[in-house]
Short mmCIF file of C-alpha atoms and ligand atoms in Angstrom, two decimals:
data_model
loop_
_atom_site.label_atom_id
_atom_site.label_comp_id
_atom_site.label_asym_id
_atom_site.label_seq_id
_atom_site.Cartn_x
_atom_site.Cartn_y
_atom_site.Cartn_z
CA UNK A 1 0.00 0.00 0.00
CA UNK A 2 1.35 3.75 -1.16
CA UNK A 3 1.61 6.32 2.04
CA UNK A 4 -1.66 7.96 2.89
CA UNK A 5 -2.15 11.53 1.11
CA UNK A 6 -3.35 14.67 2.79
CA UNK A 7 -5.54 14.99 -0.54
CA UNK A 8 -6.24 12.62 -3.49
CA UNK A 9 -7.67 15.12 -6.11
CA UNK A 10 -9.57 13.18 -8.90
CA UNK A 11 -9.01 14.52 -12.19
CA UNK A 12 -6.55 17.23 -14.04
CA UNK A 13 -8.77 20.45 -15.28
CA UNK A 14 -8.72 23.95 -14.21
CA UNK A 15 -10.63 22.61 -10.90
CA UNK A 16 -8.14 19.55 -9.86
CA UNK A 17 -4.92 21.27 -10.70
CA UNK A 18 -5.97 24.83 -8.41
CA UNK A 19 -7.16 22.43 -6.00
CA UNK A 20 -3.67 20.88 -6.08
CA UNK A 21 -1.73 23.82 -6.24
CA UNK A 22 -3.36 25.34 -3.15
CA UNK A 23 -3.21 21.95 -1.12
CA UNK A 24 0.96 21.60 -1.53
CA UNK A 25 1.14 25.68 -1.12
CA UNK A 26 -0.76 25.17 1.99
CA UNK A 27 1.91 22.13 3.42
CA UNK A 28 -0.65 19.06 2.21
CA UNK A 29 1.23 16.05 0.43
CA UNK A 30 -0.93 15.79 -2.69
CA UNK A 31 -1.58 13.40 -5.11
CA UNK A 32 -3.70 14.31 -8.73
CA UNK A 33 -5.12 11.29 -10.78
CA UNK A 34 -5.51 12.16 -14.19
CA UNK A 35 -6.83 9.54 -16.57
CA UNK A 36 -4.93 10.71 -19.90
CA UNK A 37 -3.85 14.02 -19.51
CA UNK A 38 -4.12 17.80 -17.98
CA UNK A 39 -6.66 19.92 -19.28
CA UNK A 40 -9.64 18.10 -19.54
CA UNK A 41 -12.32 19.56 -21.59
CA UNK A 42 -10.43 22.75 -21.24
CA UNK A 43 -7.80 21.12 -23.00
CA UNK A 44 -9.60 20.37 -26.35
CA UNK A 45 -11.02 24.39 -26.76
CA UNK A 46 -8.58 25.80 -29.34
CA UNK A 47 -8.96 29.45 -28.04
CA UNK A 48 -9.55 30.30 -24.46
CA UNK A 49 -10.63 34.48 -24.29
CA UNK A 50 -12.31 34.57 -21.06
CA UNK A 51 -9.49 33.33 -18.38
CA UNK A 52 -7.99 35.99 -17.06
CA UNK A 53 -4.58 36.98 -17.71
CA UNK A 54 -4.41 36.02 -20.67
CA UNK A 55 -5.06 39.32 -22.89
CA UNK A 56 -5.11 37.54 -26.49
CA UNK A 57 -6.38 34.18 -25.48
CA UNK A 58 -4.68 31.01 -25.21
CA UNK A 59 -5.53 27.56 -26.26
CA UNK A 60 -6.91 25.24 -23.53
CA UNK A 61 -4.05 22.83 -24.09
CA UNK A 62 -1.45 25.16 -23.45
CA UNK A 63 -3.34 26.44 -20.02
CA UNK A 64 -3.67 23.10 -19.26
CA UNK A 65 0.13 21.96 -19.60
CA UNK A 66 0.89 25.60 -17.40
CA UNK A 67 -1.79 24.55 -14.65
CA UNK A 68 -0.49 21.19 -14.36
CA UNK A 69 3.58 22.57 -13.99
CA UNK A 70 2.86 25.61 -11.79
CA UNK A 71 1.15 22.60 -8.94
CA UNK A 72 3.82 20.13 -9.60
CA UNK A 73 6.45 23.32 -8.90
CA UNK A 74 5.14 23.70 -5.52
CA UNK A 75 5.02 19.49 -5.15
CA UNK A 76 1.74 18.27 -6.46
CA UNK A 77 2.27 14.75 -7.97
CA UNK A 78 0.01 13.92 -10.96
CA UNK A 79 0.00 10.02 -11.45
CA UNK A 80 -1.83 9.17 -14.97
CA UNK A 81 -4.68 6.49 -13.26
CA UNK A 82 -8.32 5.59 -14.59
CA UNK A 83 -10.76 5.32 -11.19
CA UNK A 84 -13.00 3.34 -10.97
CA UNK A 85 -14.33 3.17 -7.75
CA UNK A 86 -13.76 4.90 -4.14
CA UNK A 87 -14.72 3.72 -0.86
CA UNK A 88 -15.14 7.48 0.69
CA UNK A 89 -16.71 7.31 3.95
CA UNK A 90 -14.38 7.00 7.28
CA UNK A 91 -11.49 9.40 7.91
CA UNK A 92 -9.57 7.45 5.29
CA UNK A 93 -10.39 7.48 1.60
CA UNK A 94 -9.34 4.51 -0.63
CA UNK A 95 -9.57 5.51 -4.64
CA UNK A 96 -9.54 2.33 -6.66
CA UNK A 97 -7.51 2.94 -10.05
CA UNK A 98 -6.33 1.07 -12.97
CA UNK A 99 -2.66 1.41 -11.27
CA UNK A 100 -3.82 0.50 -8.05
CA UNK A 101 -5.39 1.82 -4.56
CA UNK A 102 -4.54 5.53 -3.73
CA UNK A 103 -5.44 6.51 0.03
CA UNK A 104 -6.15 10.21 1.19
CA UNK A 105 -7.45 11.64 4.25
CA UNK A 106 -9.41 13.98 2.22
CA UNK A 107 -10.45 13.50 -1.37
CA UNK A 108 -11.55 16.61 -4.45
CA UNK A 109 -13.54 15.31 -7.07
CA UNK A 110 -12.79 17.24 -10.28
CA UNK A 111 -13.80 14.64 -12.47
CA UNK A 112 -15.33 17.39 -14.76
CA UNK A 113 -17.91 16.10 -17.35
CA UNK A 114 -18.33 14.48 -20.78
CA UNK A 115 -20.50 15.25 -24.14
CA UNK A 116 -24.13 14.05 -24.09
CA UNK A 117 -25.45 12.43 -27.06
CA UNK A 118 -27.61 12.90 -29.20
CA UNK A 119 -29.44 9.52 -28.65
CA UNK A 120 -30.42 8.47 -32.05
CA UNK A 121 -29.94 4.60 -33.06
CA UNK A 122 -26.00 3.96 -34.14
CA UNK A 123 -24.21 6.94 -33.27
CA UNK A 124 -21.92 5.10 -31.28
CA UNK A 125 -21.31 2.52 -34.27
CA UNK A 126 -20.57 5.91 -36.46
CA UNK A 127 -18.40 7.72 -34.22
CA UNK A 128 -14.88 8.24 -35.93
CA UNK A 129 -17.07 7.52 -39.09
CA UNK A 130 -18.74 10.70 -39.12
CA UNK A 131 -19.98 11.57 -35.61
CA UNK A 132 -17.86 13.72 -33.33
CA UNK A 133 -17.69 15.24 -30.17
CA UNK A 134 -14.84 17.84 -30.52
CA UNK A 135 -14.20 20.24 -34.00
CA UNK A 136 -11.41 21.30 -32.14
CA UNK A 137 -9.87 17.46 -32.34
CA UNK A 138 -11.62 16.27 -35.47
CA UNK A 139 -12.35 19.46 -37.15
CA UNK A 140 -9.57 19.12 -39.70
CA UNK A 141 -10.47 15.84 -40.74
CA UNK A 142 -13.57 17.13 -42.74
CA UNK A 143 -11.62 19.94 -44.67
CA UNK A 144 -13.51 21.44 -47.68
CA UNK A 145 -16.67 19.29 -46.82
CA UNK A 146 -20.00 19.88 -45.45
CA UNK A 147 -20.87 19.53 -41.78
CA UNK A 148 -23.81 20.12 -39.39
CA UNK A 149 -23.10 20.82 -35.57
CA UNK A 150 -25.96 20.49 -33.19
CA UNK A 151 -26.95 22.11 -30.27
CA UNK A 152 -27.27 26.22 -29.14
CA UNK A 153 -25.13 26.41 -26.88
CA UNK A 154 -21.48 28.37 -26.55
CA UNK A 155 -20.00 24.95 -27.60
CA UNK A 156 -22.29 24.89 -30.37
CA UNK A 157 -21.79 28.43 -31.40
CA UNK A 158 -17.90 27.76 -30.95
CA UNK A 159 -17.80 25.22 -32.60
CA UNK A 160 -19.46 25.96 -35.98
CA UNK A 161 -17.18 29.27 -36.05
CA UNK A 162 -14.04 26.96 -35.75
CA UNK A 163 -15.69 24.88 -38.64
CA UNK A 164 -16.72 27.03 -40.51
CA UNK A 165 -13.39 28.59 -41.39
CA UNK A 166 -12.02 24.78 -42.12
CA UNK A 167 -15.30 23.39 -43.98
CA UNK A 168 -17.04 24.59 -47.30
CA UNK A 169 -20.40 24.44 -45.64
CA UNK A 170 -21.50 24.10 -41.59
CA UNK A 171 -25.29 24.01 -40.66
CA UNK A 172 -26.23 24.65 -37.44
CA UNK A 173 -29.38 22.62 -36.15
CA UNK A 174 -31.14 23.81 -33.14
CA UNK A 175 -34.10 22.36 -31.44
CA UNK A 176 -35.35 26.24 -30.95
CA UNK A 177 -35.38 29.63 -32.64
CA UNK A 178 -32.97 31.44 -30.69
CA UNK A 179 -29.50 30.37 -29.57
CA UNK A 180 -28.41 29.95 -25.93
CA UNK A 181 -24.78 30.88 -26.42
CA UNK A 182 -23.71 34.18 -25.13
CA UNK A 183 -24.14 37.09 -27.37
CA UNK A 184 -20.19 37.57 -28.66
CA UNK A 185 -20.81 34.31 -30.51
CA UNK A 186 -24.31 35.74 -32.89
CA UNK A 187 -22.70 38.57 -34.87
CA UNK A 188 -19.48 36.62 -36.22
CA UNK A 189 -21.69 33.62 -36.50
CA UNK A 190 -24.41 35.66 -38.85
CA UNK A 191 -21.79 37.22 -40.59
CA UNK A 192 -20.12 33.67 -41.74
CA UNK A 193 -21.80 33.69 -45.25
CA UNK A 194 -20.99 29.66 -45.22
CA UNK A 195 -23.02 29.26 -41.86
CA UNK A 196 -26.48 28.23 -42.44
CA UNK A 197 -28.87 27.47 -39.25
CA UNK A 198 -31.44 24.88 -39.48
CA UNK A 199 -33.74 26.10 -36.36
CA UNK A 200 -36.33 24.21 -34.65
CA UNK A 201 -34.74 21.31 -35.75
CA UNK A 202 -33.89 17.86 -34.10
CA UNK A 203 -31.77 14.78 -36.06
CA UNK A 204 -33.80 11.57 -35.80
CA UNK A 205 -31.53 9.05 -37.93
CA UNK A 206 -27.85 9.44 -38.90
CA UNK A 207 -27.86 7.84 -42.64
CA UNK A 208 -24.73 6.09 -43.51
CA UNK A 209 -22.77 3.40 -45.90
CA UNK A 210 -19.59 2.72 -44.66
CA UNK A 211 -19.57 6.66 -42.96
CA UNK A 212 -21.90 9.32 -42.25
CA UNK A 213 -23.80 10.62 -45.73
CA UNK A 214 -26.51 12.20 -44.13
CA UNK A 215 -29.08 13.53 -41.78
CA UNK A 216 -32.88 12.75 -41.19
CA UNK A 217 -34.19 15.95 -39.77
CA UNK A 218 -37.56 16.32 -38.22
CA UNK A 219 -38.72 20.17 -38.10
CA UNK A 220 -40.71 20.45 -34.67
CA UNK A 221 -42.72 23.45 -36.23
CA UNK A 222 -44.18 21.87 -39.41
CA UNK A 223 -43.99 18.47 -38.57
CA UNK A 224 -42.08 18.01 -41.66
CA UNK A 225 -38.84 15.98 -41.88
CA UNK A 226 -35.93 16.05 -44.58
CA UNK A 227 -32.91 14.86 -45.38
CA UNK A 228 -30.04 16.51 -45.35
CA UNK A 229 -26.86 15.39 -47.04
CA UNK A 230 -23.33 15.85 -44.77
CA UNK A 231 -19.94 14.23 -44.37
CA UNK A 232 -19.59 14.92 -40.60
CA UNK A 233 -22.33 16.04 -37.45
CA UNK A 234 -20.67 17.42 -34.49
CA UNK A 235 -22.50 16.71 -31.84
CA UNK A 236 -22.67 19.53 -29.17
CA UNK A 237 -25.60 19.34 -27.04
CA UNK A 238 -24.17 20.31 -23.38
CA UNK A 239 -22.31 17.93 -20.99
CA UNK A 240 -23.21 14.87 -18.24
CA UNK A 241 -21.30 15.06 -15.51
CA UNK A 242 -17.92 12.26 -14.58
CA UNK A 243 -20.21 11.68 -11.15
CA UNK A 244 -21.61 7.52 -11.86
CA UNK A 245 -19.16 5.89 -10.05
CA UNK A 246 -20.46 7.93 -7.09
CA UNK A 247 -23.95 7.85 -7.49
CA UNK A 248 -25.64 6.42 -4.12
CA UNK A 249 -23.19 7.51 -2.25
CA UNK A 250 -22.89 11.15 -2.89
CA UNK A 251 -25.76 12.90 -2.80
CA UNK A 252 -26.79 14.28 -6.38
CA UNK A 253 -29.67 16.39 -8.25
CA UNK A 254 -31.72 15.18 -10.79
CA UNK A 255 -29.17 15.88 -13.96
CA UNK A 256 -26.32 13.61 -12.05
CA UNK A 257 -24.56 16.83 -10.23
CA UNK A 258 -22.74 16.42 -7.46
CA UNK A 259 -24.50 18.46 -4.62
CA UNK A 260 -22.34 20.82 -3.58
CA UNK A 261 -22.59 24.71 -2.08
CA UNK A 262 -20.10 27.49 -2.74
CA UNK A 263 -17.57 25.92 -0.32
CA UNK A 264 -17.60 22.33 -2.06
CA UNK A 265 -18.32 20.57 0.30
CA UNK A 266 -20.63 17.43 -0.45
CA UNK A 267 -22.79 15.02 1.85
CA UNK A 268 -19.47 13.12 3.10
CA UNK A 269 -17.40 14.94 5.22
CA UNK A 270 -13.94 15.73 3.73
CA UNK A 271 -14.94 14.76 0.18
CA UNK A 272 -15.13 17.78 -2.18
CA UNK A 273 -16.74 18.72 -5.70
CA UNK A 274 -15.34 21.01 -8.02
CA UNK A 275 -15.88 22.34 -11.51
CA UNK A 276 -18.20 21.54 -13.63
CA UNK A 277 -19.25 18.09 -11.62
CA UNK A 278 -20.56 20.04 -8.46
CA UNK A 279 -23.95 21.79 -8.91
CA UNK A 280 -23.06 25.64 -9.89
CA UNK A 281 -24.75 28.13 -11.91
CA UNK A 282 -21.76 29.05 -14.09
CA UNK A 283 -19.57 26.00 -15.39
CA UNK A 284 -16.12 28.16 -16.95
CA UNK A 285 -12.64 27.29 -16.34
CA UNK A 286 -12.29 30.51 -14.30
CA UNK A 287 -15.10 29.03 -11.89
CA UNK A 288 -13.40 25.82 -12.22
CA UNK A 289 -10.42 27.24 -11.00
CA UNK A 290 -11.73 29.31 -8.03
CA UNK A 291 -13.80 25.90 -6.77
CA UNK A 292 -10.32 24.29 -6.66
CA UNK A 293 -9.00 27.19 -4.26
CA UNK A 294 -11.89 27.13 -2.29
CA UNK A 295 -11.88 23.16 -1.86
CA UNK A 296 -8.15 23.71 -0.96
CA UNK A 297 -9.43 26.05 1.95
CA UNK A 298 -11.82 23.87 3.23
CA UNK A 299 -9.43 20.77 2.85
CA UNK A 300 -7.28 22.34 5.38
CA UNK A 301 -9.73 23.26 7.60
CA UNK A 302 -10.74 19.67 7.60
CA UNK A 303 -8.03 18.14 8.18
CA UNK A 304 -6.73 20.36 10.94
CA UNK A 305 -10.12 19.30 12.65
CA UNK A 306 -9.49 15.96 11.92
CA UNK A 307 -5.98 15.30 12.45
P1 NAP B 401 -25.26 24.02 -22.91
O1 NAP B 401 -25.03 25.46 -22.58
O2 NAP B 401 -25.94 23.15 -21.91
O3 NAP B 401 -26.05 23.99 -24.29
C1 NAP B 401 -26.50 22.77 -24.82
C2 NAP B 401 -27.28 23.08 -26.08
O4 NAP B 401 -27.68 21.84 -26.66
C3 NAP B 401 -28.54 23.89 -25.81
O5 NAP B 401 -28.71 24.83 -26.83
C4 NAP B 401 -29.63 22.84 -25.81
O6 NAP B 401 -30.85 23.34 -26.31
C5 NAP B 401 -29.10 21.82 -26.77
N1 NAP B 401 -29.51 20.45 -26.43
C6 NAP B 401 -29.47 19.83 -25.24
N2 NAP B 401 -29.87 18.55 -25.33
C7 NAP B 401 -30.22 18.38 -26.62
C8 NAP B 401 -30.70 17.27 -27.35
N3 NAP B 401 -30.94 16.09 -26.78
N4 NAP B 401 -30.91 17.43 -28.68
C9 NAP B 401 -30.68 18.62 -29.28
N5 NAP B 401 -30.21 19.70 -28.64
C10 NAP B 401 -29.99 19.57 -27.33
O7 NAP B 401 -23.88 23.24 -23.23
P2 NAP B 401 -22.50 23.79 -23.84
O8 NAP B 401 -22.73 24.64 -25.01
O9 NAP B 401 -21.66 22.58 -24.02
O10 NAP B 401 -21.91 24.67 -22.69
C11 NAP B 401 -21.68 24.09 -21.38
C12 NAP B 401 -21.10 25.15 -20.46
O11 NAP B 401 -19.78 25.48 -20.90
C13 NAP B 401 -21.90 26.46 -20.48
O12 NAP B 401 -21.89 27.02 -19.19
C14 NAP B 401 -21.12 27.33 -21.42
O13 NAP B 401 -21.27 28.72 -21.16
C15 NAP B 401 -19.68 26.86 -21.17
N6 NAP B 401 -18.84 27.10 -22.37
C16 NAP B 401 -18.18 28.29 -22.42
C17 NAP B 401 -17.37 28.57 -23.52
C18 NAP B 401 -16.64 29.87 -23.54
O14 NAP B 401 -16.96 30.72 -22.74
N7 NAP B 401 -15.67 30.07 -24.39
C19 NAP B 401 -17.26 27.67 -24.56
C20 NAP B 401 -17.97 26.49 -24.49
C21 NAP B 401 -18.77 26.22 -23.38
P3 NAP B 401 -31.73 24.43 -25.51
O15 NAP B 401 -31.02 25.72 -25.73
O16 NAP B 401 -33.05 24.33 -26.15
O17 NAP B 401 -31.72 23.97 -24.07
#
């Protein structure tokens, strides 16, 4: 059995790596589990213009690699490590992993979240084959052709910008009339003369040979449906959150959240939720970040009560 950590931080985003920095700056022996590497979600966004500091952006991957350094400076260990299961209750933690049992007095779940799917019959089957998660990663492979993204959301919105100045044609299908992404994302996005949006709009079937060749489109409005012909759907319909493996034993809200206030705390005392697996009104990497401080705080507190 390893020694027994101060804090086992689960995951490497924005949340888990301020978490970690904060624990070794604050004299707690740290250990981060990362599955593949820093970054996270954070780390597939090819342009980052809302993290402070940074005055003409930076891409997530970059921020990411930075993050991870500036903890491991101070001490913060990062051991690459899928979990899959944690015993949390009692005063010591065990955190099951593909490279064996970590132990930590106090554990901070920054597991982040993944992309939903769409939920129409073979889009596993056809993913790598047409369907995609991330423009940012996958973008590149549909150069010159036609794509549709789906969703209305800043990922969305981001993401048909990025592919729009890679593809020959992007159509954006949205089950509504008006986009949720913030408002910096509408002009450039009305303004891209190869951007056309599909609205009211929801993909029933993904039609395919070998790949993707098209999309069978129901309109919600007319009750119509049509096909419509693409080489590539990027699917960007928000985010489930990394929190199964603790379901029945941390307390979450209906979506799968991780119940947890402004100080991260959760249900089990001296287990923490940051980022965007804890229940939170804003999910950025700037609120990712501050949640890792502030689980860093209460760590210590914690701890000193419970040494
Ligand atoms: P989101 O804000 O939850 O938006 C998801 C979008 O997908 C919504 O427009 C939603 O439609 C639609 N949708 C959901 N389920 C659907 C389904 N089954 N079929 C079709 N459409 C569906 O998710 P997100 O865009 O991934 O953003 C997540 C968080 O990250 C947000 O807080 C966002 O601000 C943040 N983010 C920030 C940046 C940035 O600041 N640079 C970039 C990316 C993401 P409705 O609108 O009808 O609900």
């Amino acid at each position: 059995m390893r020694e027994i950590y101060d804090v086992v931080v689960i995951g490497g985003g924005p949340g888990g790596y301020t978490a970690a920095l904060y624990c070794v700056r604050a004299g707690l022996k740290t250990v981060l589990l990362e599955k593949l590497s820093a970054g996270g979600q954070m780390a597939l966004s090819t342009q980052i213009d809302n993290y402070p500091g940074f005055e003409e952006g930076i891409d997530g991957f970059t921020l990411a690699e930075k993050m991870q350094a500036q903890a491991e400076r101070f001490g913060a260990k990062t051991e690459l490590a899928d979990v899959f299961g944690a015993d949390l209750t009692g005063p010591v933690k065990t955190v099951h992993t593909s490279e064996g049992d970590f132990q930590g007095r106090s554990v901070v779940l920054a597991a982040g979240a993944f992309p939903r799917k769409l939920g129409v019959p073979e889009e596993d089957a056809l993913i790598g084959r047409g369907v995609s998660y991330c423009a940012a990663c996958d973008g590149m492979f549909f150069k010159g052709k036609t794509v549709a993204v789906v969703g209305g959301g800043d990922t969305a919105a981001m993401d048909a910008l990025v592919l729009s100045r890679i593809c020959e044609k992007v159509y954006l299908i949205h089950r509504r009339d008006t986009l949720r992404a913030t408002k910096v994302y509408h002009e450039p996005l009305m303004k891209a003369e190869n951007v056309e949006f599909i609205w009211n709009s929801e993909v029933t079937e993904l039609l395919h040979g070998d790949k993707l060749t098209g999309l069978r489109i129901h309109n919600k409005k007319t009750g119509k449906g049509s096909v419509l012909p693409v080489d590539g759907v990027f699917v960007s319909v928000g985010r489930v959150p990394a929190s199964e493996l603790f379901k029945g034993v941390l307390e979450t809200d209906a979506s799968g959240y991780i119940v947890a206030d402004e100080s991260t705390r959760t249900n089990i005392p001296g287990v923490f939720a940051v980022g965007d697996i804890r229940t939170k009104a804003v999910r950025q990497v700037v609120t990712a970040a501050a949640d890792g401080a502030v689980a860093a705080h209460y760590a210590e507190e914690y701890l000193a009560e419970h040494r």
